[in-house]
């Protein structure tokens, strides 16, 4: 069912929906409906909210919602709402904020939002918001671009975007763009075409799409085409599949690529379909796209899609949304018969192509613990990027230059740029933690401590700024006095930073601390070693500091990450004349 939606929505965006016989498709879809009102992934399978939305979306594409008993479908969905406002995906009860989106999007298309408790649904989604501005699958779950799309989409549809911290989330999202122009789903991950949709649509819904380089992203997507056979893959040179073809085309549509229909970023359906418009979608009509300016292999993708669409239905696509839990009661046998056939002249060899079953497994995401709370300054950035205030723009550029110089080891040069930024736009001062770090490395500890104290006043949950204030004051007044002046901050979501905070605040054994995270996930070992070394430095134990900070540099995260703190560890070694190679 999902494959049908991806393939057919792609065809529609390309203006080629007539490649398939709509009656055949609709007949098959209706055979997938369960007596409960929900839809299954294929005939005879169990219903799930995910397939129900895909079925409704496909019927909307063909303008055939009238074949549905909308109240019956709405009753199925409302029956899955829980007491706390959350939704289960099916009768087996798994709860996830994605299911909240599926329910709200589906009911919105059916004009049946009144069938659920919207206020409770919205409050549940709001409870999944994290300190980094993103959203998780349940309260406290790690932020992930796919999850963010679902939560922001549901909030947009219900007119509840005031629950989103747009600047904070905008930063998290625009930091998903990597050098190649592609977007990733979480820090430190590879770019992937499907995030062109999850990230971009979210940025559009919160009015922050200007924060990424749209041209570079469009080029990245186009580079993922199979220019001979059509279709789009997750990354250049990989095999194409219908899922990435859809999200690549949908991403290009959001980028207002010529010749593609515009798409509604919240409902994930082409505009002009009669669904309640969300506010941003109204401003996005696109009658002025020039279809003659096509770089995209439009017709090839169209033909290929009609083929892979049919094939997709015989395979078990499992990408962003989990299929229903693998309970033995679920039937997941692969059918080999095509539920419906393409009308147009597709070459038969496409049918022998294997759809790659590469699965981006989002069900067991590895936790990452990057320095999310140390955000680049956001004040004035909107002015800066929209050209509203040229000084603000210059200030942001100066901060970028300063960060680059620091990463390159030019600490004094970075300070010149950071000071210039404050001169241009005094609002920046309250957020310039990068300046505090530079001040530490040129031994201007008093100014450094002041900088971190100002920052903590703005961001009272930042563990690292509190620790860096301590580090500056330990150099000025000694450890005991620095501890008396210790800045207490809120709970850090990262276990390693919570432990580091406790050690700096109350004392502790840095070797034990580092050892506790020696097998930690992601960047935990890096952070534990770095802060153990800094703790030794505060105690005036340079040899022990060297061991830990060099270890941090040599850790995989220290070597490969573009986290600013990984650069800091290298700068630290440079300033102390330690070899980190
Ligand atoms: Zn992907």
Coordinates of C-alpha atoms and ligand atoms in Angstrom, one line a residue:
X1 CA 0.0 0.0 0.0
X2 CA 2.8 2.4 0.8
X3 CA 4.5 1.5 -2.4
X4 CA 1.3 2.3 -4.3
X5 CA 1.2 5.7 -2.6
X6 CA 4.9 6.5 -3.3
X7 CA 4.7 5.4 -6.9
X8 CA 1.3 7.1 -7.7
X9 CA 2.1 10.3 -5.9
X10 CA 5.4 10.5 -7.9
X11 CA 3.4 10.0 -11.1
X12 CA 1.0 12.7 -10.2
X13 CA 3.8 15.2 -9.3
X14 CA 5.2 14.4 -12.8
X15 CA 1.8 14.9 -14.4
X16 CA 1.6 11.3 -15.4
X17 CA -1.0 9.8 -13.1
X18 CA -2.8 8.5 -16.2
X19 CA 0.0 5.9 -16.7
X20 CA -2.1 3.5 -14.6
X21 CA -5.7 2.5 -14.8
X22 CA -7.4 4.3 -11.9
X23 CA -10.3 1.8 -11.7
X24 CA -8.0 -1.1 -11.3
X25 CA -6.0 0.7 -8.6
X26 CA -9.1 1.7 -6.7
X27 CA -10.6 -1.7 -6.9
X28 CA -7.5 -3.2 -5.4
X29 CA -7.3 -0.6 -2.7
X30 CA -10.9 -1.2 -1.6
X31 CA -10.1 -4.9 -1.4
X32 CA -7.5 -4.0 1.2
X33 CA -10.0 -2.5 3.6
X34 CA -10.8 -4.4 6.7
X35 CA -14.2 -4.6 8.3
X36 CA -12.9 -2.4 11.1
X37 CA -12.6 0.4 8.6
X38 CA -8.8 0.4 8.5
X39 CA -6.7 -0.6 5.5
X40 CA -4.1 -3.3 5.2
X41 CA -0.8 -3.3 3.3
X42 CA -2.3 -5.9 0.9
X43 CA -5.4 -8.0 0.4
X44 CA -6.0 -10.3 3.4
X45 CA -3.4 -8.6 5.7
X46 CA -4.2 -6.9 9.0
X47 CA -5.1 -3.2 9.0
X48 CA -2.7 -0.5 10.3
X49 CA -2.9 3.2 10.6
X50 CA 0.0 3.6 8.1
X51 CA -1.7 1.7 5.3
X52 CA -4.9 3.5 6.1
X53 CA -3.3 6.9 5.4
X54 CA -1.7 5.6 2.2
X55 CA -5.0 4.2 1.0
X56 CA -6.8 7.5 1.7
X57 CA -3.9 9.5 0.1
X58 CA -4.1 7.4 -3.1
X59 CA -7.9 7.8 -3.3
X60 CA -7.4 11.5 -2.9
X61 CA -4.9 11.5 -5.7
X62 CA -7.5 10.0 -8.0
X63 CA -10.2 12.3 -6.5
X64 CA -12.1 9.2 -5.5
X65 CA -12.6 9.8 -1.8
X66 CA -16.3 9.4 -2.5
X67 CA -15.9 5.6 -2.8
X68 CA -15.1 5.5 0.9
X69 CA -17.3 5.4 3.9
X70 CA -15.4 8.2 5.5
X71 CA -17.1 7.8 8.9
X72 CA -16.1 4.2 9.1
X73 CA -12.5 5.0 8.4
X74 CA -12.6 7.8 10.9
X75 CA -14.1 5.5 13.5
X76 CA -11.2 3.1 13.0
X77 CA -8.8 5.9 13.6
X78 CA -10.5 7.5 16.6
X79 CA -10.7 4.0 18.2
X80 CA -6.9 4.0 18.2
X81 CA -6.6 7.2 20.3
X82 CA -5.4 6.6 23.8
X83 CA -6.5 8.3 27.0
X84 CA -3.3 10.5 27.1
X85 CA -4.1 11.8 23.5
X86 CA -1.5 9.5 21.8
X87 CA -2.3 7.0 19.1
X88 CA -1.6 3.3 18.7
X89 CA -0.7 2.2 15.2
X90 CA -3.1 -0.8 15.2
X91 CA -4.9 -3.0 17.6
X92 CA -1.5 -4.3 19.0
X93 CA -1.1 -1.0 20.8
X94 CA 2.4 0.3 19.9
X95 CA 2.4 4.1 20.6
X96 CA 4.5 6.5 18.6
X97 CA 4.2 10.2 17.7
X98 CA 4.3 9.1 14.0
X99 CA 0.9 7.5 14.5
X100 CA -0.4 10.8 15.8
X101 CA 0.6 12.3 12.4
X102 CA -1.0 9.5 10.5
X103 CA -4.3 9.9 12.3
X104 CA -4.4 13.6 12.1
X105 CA -3.4 13.8 8.4
X106 CA -5.8 11.1 7.5
X107 CA -8.7 12.6 9.3
X108 CA -7.9 16.0 7.9
X109 CA -8.0 14.7 4.3
X110 CA -11.4 13.1 5.2
X111 CA -12.6 16.3 6.9
X112 CA -13.2 14.3 10.1
X113 CA -10.9 15.8 12.6
X114 CA -13.8 16.3 14.9
X115 CA -13.9 12.6 15.5
X116 CA -10.8 12.7 17.9
X117 CA -9.8 14.8 20.8
X118 CA -7.5 17.2 18.9
X119 CA -6.5 19.1 22.0
X120 CA -5.2 16.0 23.8
X121 CA -3.6 14.8 20.6
X122 CA -1.7 18.1 20.2
X123 CA -0.7 18.1 23.9
X124 CA 0.8 14.6 23.5
X125 CA 2.8 15.7 20.5
X126 CA 4.0 18.7 22.4
X127 CA 5.2 16.4 25.2
X128 CA 7.5 14.7 22.7
X129 CA 9.4 17.9 22.1
X130 CA 13.1 17.9 23.1
X131 CA 15.5 20.5 24.5
X132 CA 17.1 20.7 21.0
X133 CA 13.8 21.8 19.5
X134 CA 13.2 18.5 17.8
X135 CA 10.7 15.7 18.5
X136 CA 11.0 12.1 19.5
X137 CA 8.8 9.0 19.0
X138 CA 7.6 9.3 22.6
X139 CA 8.4 11.8 25.4
X140 CA 12.2 11.7 25.9
X141 CA 12.9 9.9 22.6
X142 CA 15.8 11.2 20.5
X143 CA 15.1 13.9 17.9
X144 CA 15.0 12.5 14.4
X145 CA 14.1 14.3 11.1
X146 CA 11.4 11.8 10.2
X147 CA 9.8 12.1 13.6
X148 CA 10.1 15.9 13.4
X149 CA 8.2 15.9 10.1
X150 CA 5.4 13.9 11.7
X151 CA 5.1 16.1 14.8
X152 CA 5.5 19.4 12.9
X153 CA 3.1 18.2 10.2
X154 CA 0.4 17.2 12.8
X155 CA 0.9 20.6 14.6
X156 CA 0.6 22.5 11.2
X157 CA -2.6 20.6 10.2
X158 CA -4.2 21.3 13.6
X159 CA -3.0 25.0 13.7
X160 CA -0.8 24.4 16.7
X161 CA 2.6 25.4 15.4
X162 CA 3.0 27.7 18.4
X163 CA 4.2 24.6 20.2
X164 CA 7.3 24.6 18.0
X165 CA 10.4 26.6 18.9
X166 CA 11.0 27.6 15.3
X167 CA 14.5 29.1 15.6
X168 CA 15.8 26.3 17.7
X169 CA 14.3 23.6 15.5
X170 CA 15.3 25.5 12.4
X171 CA 18.9 25.3 13.4
X172 CA 18.7 21.6 14.2
X173 CA 17.2 21.0 10.8
X174 CA 19.5 23.2 8.7
X175 CA 22.5 21.6 10.3
X176 CA 21.3 18.4 8.6
X177 CA 22.8 19.8 5.3
X178 CA 26.2 18.3 4.6
X179 CA 28.9 19.4 2.2
X180 CA 27.5 17.5 -0.8
X181 CA 24.3 19.5 -0.4
X182 CA 22.3 16.5 0.7
X183 CA 20.5 16.3 4.1
X184 CA 20.9 13.7 6.8
X185 CA 18.4 12.6 9.4
X186 CA 20.5 13.0 12.5
X187 CA 23.9 14.4 13.4
X188 CA 26.9 12.4 12.1
X189 CA 24.8 10.4 9.6
X190 CA 25.2 10.1 5.8
X191 CA 23.0 12.3 3.6
X192 CA 20.0 10.5 2.0
X193 CA 17.5 11.7 -0.6
X194 CA 14.5 10.8 1.5
X195 CA 15.5 13.5 4.1
X196 CA 15.0 16.0 1.3
X197 CA 11.4 15.5 2.2
X198 CA 11.4 15.1 6.0
X199 CA 13.8 18.0 6.6
X200 CA 12.7 20.3 3.9
X201 CA 9.0 20.0 4.5
X202 CA 9.5 20.7 8.2
X203 CA 11.6 23.8 7.4
X204 CA 8.9 25.1 5.1
X205 CA 6.2 24.5 7.7
X206 CA 8.2 26.6 10.3
X207 CA 9.2 29.2 7.7
X208 CA 12.9 28.5 7.9
X209 CA 13.6 27.0 4.5
X210 CA 15.9 29.9 3.7
X211 CA 18.4 28.5 6.1
X212 CA 19.6 25.8 3.8
X213 CA 21.3 26.0 0.4
X214 CA 18.4 25.0 -1.9
X215 CA 20.4 24.9 -5.1
X216 CA 23.0 22.5 -3.6
X217 CA 20.2 20.2 -2.3
X218 CA 18.5 20.1 -5.8
X219 CA 21.8 19.2 -7.4
X220 CA 22.3 16.4 -4.8
X221 CA 18.9 14.9 -5.6
X222 CA 19.5 15.2 -9.3
X223 CA 22.8 13.4 -8.9
X224 CA 21.0 10.4 -7.4
X225 CA 19.1 9.8 -10.6
X226 CA 19.6 6.7 -12.7
X227 CA 19.8 8.7 -16.0
X228 CA 19.4 5.6 -18.2
X229 CA 16.5 3.8 -16.6
X230 CA 15.0 6.5 -14.5
X231 CA 14.3 6.5 -10.8
X232 CA 16.2 8.0 -7.8
X233 CA 18.4 6.3 -5.2
X234 CA 19.2 7.3 -1.6
X235 CA 22.7 8.5 -2.6
X236 CA 24.6 8.9 -5.9
X237 CA 25.5 5.6 -7.5
X238 CA 23.2 3.5 -5.4
X239 CA 20.4 1.4 -6.8
X240 CA 17.1 3.3 -7.3
X241 CA 13.9 2.4 -5.5
X242 CA 10.4 3.7 -5.5
X243 CA 10.6 5.1 -2.0
X244 CA 13.6 7.4 -2.8
X245 CA 12.2 8.2 -6.2
X246 CA 9.1 9.6 -4.5
X247 CA 10.8 11.5 -1.8
X248 CA 13.4 12.8 -4.3
X249 CA 10.7 14.1 -6.6
X250 CA 8.7 15.4 -3.7
X251 CA 11.8 17.2 -2.4
X252 CA 12.3 18.8 -5.9
X253 CA 8.7 19.9 -5.8
X254 CA 9.2 21.6 -2.5
X255 CA 12.3 23.3 -4.1
X256 CA 9.9 24.5 -6.8
X257 CA 11.7 22.6 -9.4
X258 CA 10.3 23.4 -12.9
X259 CA 7.8 21.0 -14.4
X260 CA 6.7 19.4 -11.1
X261 CA 3.3 20.0 -9.4
X262 CA 3.5 21.7 -6.1
X263 CA 3.1 19.5 -3.0
X264 CA 1.5 20.3 0.3
X265 CA 4.3 19.9 2.9
X266 CA 2.0 18.8 5.7
X267 CA -0.4 16.3 3.9
X268 CA 2.3 15.1 1.5
X269 CA -0.1 15.3 -1.4
X270 CA 0.0 17.5 -4.5
X271 CA -1.8 20.8 -4.0
X272 CA -5.1 21.4 -5.7
X273 CA -6.5 18.3 -4.2
X274 CA -9.4 19.3 -2.0
X275 CA -7.9 19.0 1.4
X276 CA -8.0 21.7 4.0
X277 CA -5.0 23.9 3.2
X278 CA -2.4 24.6 5.8
X279 CA -1.4 28.2 5.9
X280 CA 2.0 27.8 4.3
X281 CA 0.7 25.7 1.4
X282 CA -1.5 28.6 0.3
X283 CA 1.5 30.7 -0.5
X284 CA 3.1 28.0 -2.5
X285 CA 1.0 27.7 -5.6
X286 CA 3.2 27.5 -8.6
X287 CA 1.6 28.3 -11.8
X288 CA 4.8 29.9 -13.0
X289 CA 7.1 26.9 -13.2
X290 CA 8.6 26.5 -16.6
X291 CA 8.1 23.0 -17.9
X292 CA 10.5 23.6 -20.8
X293 CA 13.4 24.0 -18.4
X294 CA 13.7 20.3 -17.4
X295 CA 17.0 18.9 -16.4
X296 CA 15.2 16.0 -14.9
X297 CA 14.7 12.8 -16.8
X298 CA 11.0 13.3 -16.3
X299 CA 9.6 10.9 -18.8
X300 CA 12.0 8.1 -17.8
X301 CA 11.2 8.5 -14.2
X302 CA 7.5 8.4 -15.1
X303 CA 7.8 5.2 -17.0
X304 CA 10.0 3.6 -14.5
X305 CA 7.8 4.5 -11.6
X306 CA 4.7 2.9 -13.1
X307 CA 6.7 -0.2 -13.2
X308 CA 8.3 -0.1 -9.8
X309 CA 4.9 0.9 -8.4
X310 CA 3.5 -2.4 -9.3
X311 CA 6.6 -4.2 -8.1
X312 CA 6.6 -2.3 -4.9
X313 CA 3.3 -3.8 -4.0
X314 CA 4.8 -7.3 -4.1
X315 CA 7.7 -6.4 -1.9
X316 CA 7.8 -5.5 1.7
X317 CA 8.9 -1.9 1.8
X318 CA 9.8 -0.9 5.3
X319 CA 11.4 2.4 5.6
X320 CA 10.5 5.3 7.7
X321 CA 7.4 3.7 9.2
X322 CA 7.6 0.3 10.8
X323 CA 5.3 -2.3 9.5
X324 CA 3.0 -3.7 12.1
X325 CA 4.9 -5.5 14.8
X326 CA 6.0 -9.0 13.7
X327 CA 3.4 -10.7 15.8
X328 CA 2.6 -14.2 14.5
X329 CA -0.9 -13.1 13.9
X330 CA 0.3 -10.8 11.1
X331 CA 0.4 -12.1 7.6
X332 CA 3.4 -10.9 5.7
X333 CA 3.9 -13.4 3.0
X334 CA 5.1 -11.8 -0.2
X335 CA 2.6 -12.0 -3.0
X336 CA 4.0 -12.6 -6.4
X337 CA 1.0 -11.4 -8.4
X338 CA 0.8 -7.8 -9.4
X339 CA -2.3 -6.3 -7.9
X340 CA -2.7 -4.0 -11.0
X341 CA -0.7 -3.5 -14.1
X342 CA 0.8 -0.5 -15.7
X343 CA -1.1 0.7 -18.8
X344 CA 1.8 2.3 -20.6
X345 CA 4.6 0.8 -22.6
X346 CA 7.0 -0.2 -19.9
X347 CA 9.9 -2.4 -20.9
X348 CA 9.6 -5.9 -19.6
X349 CA 13.1 -6.0 -18.3
X350 CA 12.1 -3.6 -15.6
X351 CA 10.1 -6.4 -14.1
X352 CA 13.1 -8.5 -13.6
X353 CA 14.9 -5.8 -11.8
X354 CA 15.1 -6.5 -8.1
X355 CA 13.9 -3.8 -5.9
X356 CA 16.6 -3.3 -3.4
X357 CA 15.5 -4.2 0.1
X358 CA 17.9 -1.9 1.8
X359 CA 16.1 -0.7 4.8
X360 CA 17.0 2.4 6.7
X361 CA 16.1 1.0 10.1
X362 CA 14.7 3.7 12.1
X363 CA 13.2 1.4 14.7
X364 CA 16.4 1.0 16.7
X365 CA 18.1 4.4 16.3
X366 CA 21.5 4.6 17.9
X367 CA 21.5 7.4 20.4
X368 CA 23.9 10.2 19.6
X369 CA 24.9 12.9 22.0
X370 CA 26.2 15.8 20.1
X371 CA 26.6 19.2 21.5
X372 CA 23.1 20.3 20.6
X373 CA 22.8 22.7 23.4
X374 CA 25.8 24.7 22.3
X375 CA 23.9 26.3 19.5
X376 CA 25.2 28.9 17.2
X377 CA 23.6 32.2 18.0
X378 CA 20.0 32.4 16.8
X379 CA 19.2 36.0 17.7
X380 CA 19.2 38.2 14.6
X381 CA 19.6 35.3 12.3
X382 CA 16.2 35.7 10.7
X383 CA 17.0 39.3 9.9
X384 CA 20.4 38.2 8.7
X385 CA 19.1 35.6 6.3
X386 CA 16.2 37.5 4.9
X387 CA 18.3 40.6 4.4
X388 CA 16.2 42.6 6.9
X389 CA 19.2 44.0 8.7
X390 CA 22.6 44.1 7.0
X391 CA 24.5 44.5 10.3
X392 CA 22.9 41.3 11.6
X393 CA 23.8 39.5 8.5
X394 CA 27.4 40.7 8.7
X395 CA 27.5 39.6 12.3
X396 CA 26.4 36.1 11.5
X397 CA 29.0 35.9 8.8
X398 CA 31.7 37.1 11.3
X399 CA 30.7 34.3 13.7
X400 CA 30.9 31.7 10.9
X401 CA 34.4 33.0 10.0
X402 CA 35.4 33.0 13.6
X403 CA 34.3 29.4 14.0
X404 CA 36.3 28.4 10.9
X405 CA 39.4 30.1 12.2
X406 CA 39.1 28.4 15.5
X407 CA 38.8 25.0 13.9
X408 CA 41.9 25.8 11.9
X409 CA 43.8 26.6 15.1
X410 CA 43.8 30.4 14.8
X411 CA 42.4 31.2 18.2
X412 CA 43.3 34.9 18.2
X413 CA 41.9 35.3 14.7
X414 CA 38.7 33.7 15.8
X415 CA 38.4 36.2 18.7
X416 CA 38.8 39.2 16.3
X417 CA 35.8 37.9 14.3
X418 CA 33.7 37.1 17.4
X419 CA 34.3 40.6 18.8
X420 CA 33.4 42.1 15.4
X421 CA 30.1 40.2 15.4
X422 CA 29.2 41.7 18.8
X423 CA 30.1 45.2 17.5
X424 CA 27.9 44.7 14.5
X425 CA 25.0 43.2 16.5
X426 CA 25.1 43.4 20.3
X427 CA 22.3 40.8 20.5
X428 CA 25.0 38.2 19.6
X429 CA 26.9 38.7 22.8
X430 CA 24.5 36.7 24.9
X431 CA 24.9 33.6 22.8
X432 CA 28.6 33.6 21.8
X433 CA 29.8 30.6 23.7
X434 CA 32.4 30.1 20.9
X435 CA 34.0 33.4 22.1
X436 CA 34.2 32.0 25.6
X437 CA 36.1 29.0 24.4
X438 CA 38.5 31.1 22.4
X439 CA 39.1 33.4 25.5
X440 CA 40.0 30.3 27.6
X441 CA 42.8 29.4 25.1
X442 CA 44.3 32.8 25.2
X443 CA 44.3 32.8 29.0
X444 CA 41.7 35.7 29.2
X445 CA 39.9 33.7 31.9
X446 CA 38.0 36.6 33.5
X447 CA 36.4 37.6 30.2
X448 CA 35.8 33.9 29.4
X449 CA 33.9 33.4 32.7
X450 CA 31.8 36.5 32.0
X451 CA 30.9 35.2 28.6
X452 CA 29.8 31.9 29.9
X453 CA 27.8 33.5 32.7
X454 CA 25.9 35.6 30.2
X455 CA 25.3 32.6 28.1
X456 CA 23.9 30.5 31.0
X457 CA 21.6 33.3 31.8
X458 CA 20.1 32.9 28.3
X459 CA 20.3 29.2 28.2
X460 CA 19.8 27.9 31.8
X461 CA 20.1 24.2 30.8
X462 CA 23.5 24.2 29.3
X463 CA 25.8 21.9 31.2
X464 CA 28.9 22.6 29.1
X465 CA 28.7 26.4 29.6
X466 CA 28.5 25.9 33.3
X467 CA 31.6 23.6 33.2
X468 CA 33.5 26.1 31.0
X469 CA 32.7 28.9 33.5
X470 CA 34.2 26.7 36.2
X471 CA 37.3 26.0 34.1
X472 CA 37.9 29.7 33.6
X473 CA 37.4 30.5 37.3
X474 CA 39.5 27.6 38.5
X475 CA 42.4 29.2 36.6
X476 CA 41.6 32.5 38.3
X477 CA 40.8 31.5 41.8
X478 CA 41.6 27.8 42.2
X479 CA 39.2 24.8 42.2
X480 CA 37.7 25.3 45.7
X481 CA 36.6 28.9 45.0
X482 CA 35.4 28.1 41.5
X483 CA 33.3 25.3 43.0
X484 CA 31.7 27.8 45.4
X485 CA 30.8 30.0 42.4
X486 CA 29.5 27.0 40.3
X487 CA 26.6 27.7 38.0
X488 CA 23.8 25.2 38.6
X489 CA 21.9 24.3 35.5
X490 CA 19.1 22.0 34.5
X491 CA 19.4 18.3 33.6
X492 CA 21.4 17.5 30.5
X493 CA 19.8 14.9 28.3
X494 CA 23.2 13.3 27.7
X495 CA 24.2 10.8 30.4
X496 CA 27.9 11.5 29.8
X497 CA 27.4 15.2 30.4
X498 CA 25.2 14.7 33.5
X499 CA 28.1 12.7 35.0
X500 CA 30.7 15.3 33.9
X501 CA 28.5 18.0 35.5
X502 CA 28.4 16.1 38.8
X503 CA 32.1 15.6 38.8
X504 CA 32.9 19.3 38.2
X505 CA 30.3 20.4 40.7
X506 CA 31.0 18.0 43.6
X507 CA 34.4 16.5 42.8
X508 CA 35.2 13.0 41.6
X509 CA 37.7 10.7 39.9
X510 CA 38.2 11.7 36.3
X511 CA 39.8 8.3 35.4
X512 CA 36.8 6.4 36.7
X513 CA 34.5 8.8 34.9
X514 CA 36.3 8.3 31.6
X515 CA 36.5 4.5 32.1
X516 CA 32.7 4.4 32.7
X517 CA 32.1 5.6 29.2
X518 CA 35.0 3.7 27.5
X519 CA 32.5 1.4 25.7
X520 CA 29.9 4.1 25.4
X521 CA 28.0 4.7 22.2
X522 CA 28.5 7.5 19.6
X523 CA 30.6 10.2 21.1
X524 CA 30.3 9.3 24.8
X525 CA 33.9 8.2 25.0
X526 CA 35.1 11.3 23.3
X527 CA 33.2 13.6 25.6
X528 CA 34.2 11.6 28.7
X529 CA 37.9 11.8 27.9
X530 CA 37.8 15.4 26.9
X531 CA 36.1 16.5 30.1
X532 CA 38.3 14.2 32.3
X533 CA 41.3 15.9 30.8
X534 CA 39.9 19.4 31.4
X535 CA 39.2 18.4 35.0
X536 CA 42.8 17.4 35.4
X537 CA 43.8 20.7 33.9
X538 CA 41.7 22.6 36.4
X539 CA 43.5 20.7 39.1
X540 CA 46.9 21.7 37.6
X541 CA 47.7 18.1 36.5
X542 CA 49.0 18.7 33.0
X543 CA 50.4 15.1 32.4
X544 CA 47.1 13.4 33.3
X545 CA 45.2 16.1 31.3
X546 CA 47.4 15.3 28.3
X547 CA 46.6 11.5 28.4
X548 CA 42.9 12.1 28.4
X549 CA 42.6 14.9 25.8
X550 CA 45.0 13.2 23.4
X551 CA 42.8 10.0 23.8
X552 CA 39.8 12.1 23.0
X553 CA 41.5 13.4 19.8
X554 CA 42.4 9.9 18.8
X555 CA 38.9 8.4 19.3
X556 CA 37.0 7.7 16.1
X557 CA 34.6 10.6 17.0
X558 CA 37.5 13.0 17.7
X559 CA 39.0 12.2 14.4
X560 CA 36.0 12.1 12.1
X561 CA 33.3 14.3 13.6
X562 CA 32.8 17.9 12.6
X563 CA 31.4 18.7 16.0
X564 CA 33.0 21.9 17.2
X565 CA 34.2 20.2 20.4
X566 CA 36.2 17.7 18.3
X567 CA 38.0 20.7 16.8
X568 CA 38.4 22.1 20.3
X569 CA 40.2 19.0 21.5
X570 CA 42.7 19.4 18.6
X571 CA 43.1 23.1 19.3
X572 CA 43.7 22.2 23.0
X573 CA 46.6 19.9 22.0
X574 CA 47.9 22.5 19.7
X575 CA 47.9 25.3 22.4
X576 CA 49.6 23.0 24.9
X577 CA 52.2 21.7 22.3
X578 CA 50.9 18.1 22.6
X579 CA 51.1 15.8 19.6
X580 CA 47.6 14.4 19.0
X581 CA 48.6 12.3 15.9
Ligands
LIG1 ZN1 16.4 7.0 2.7

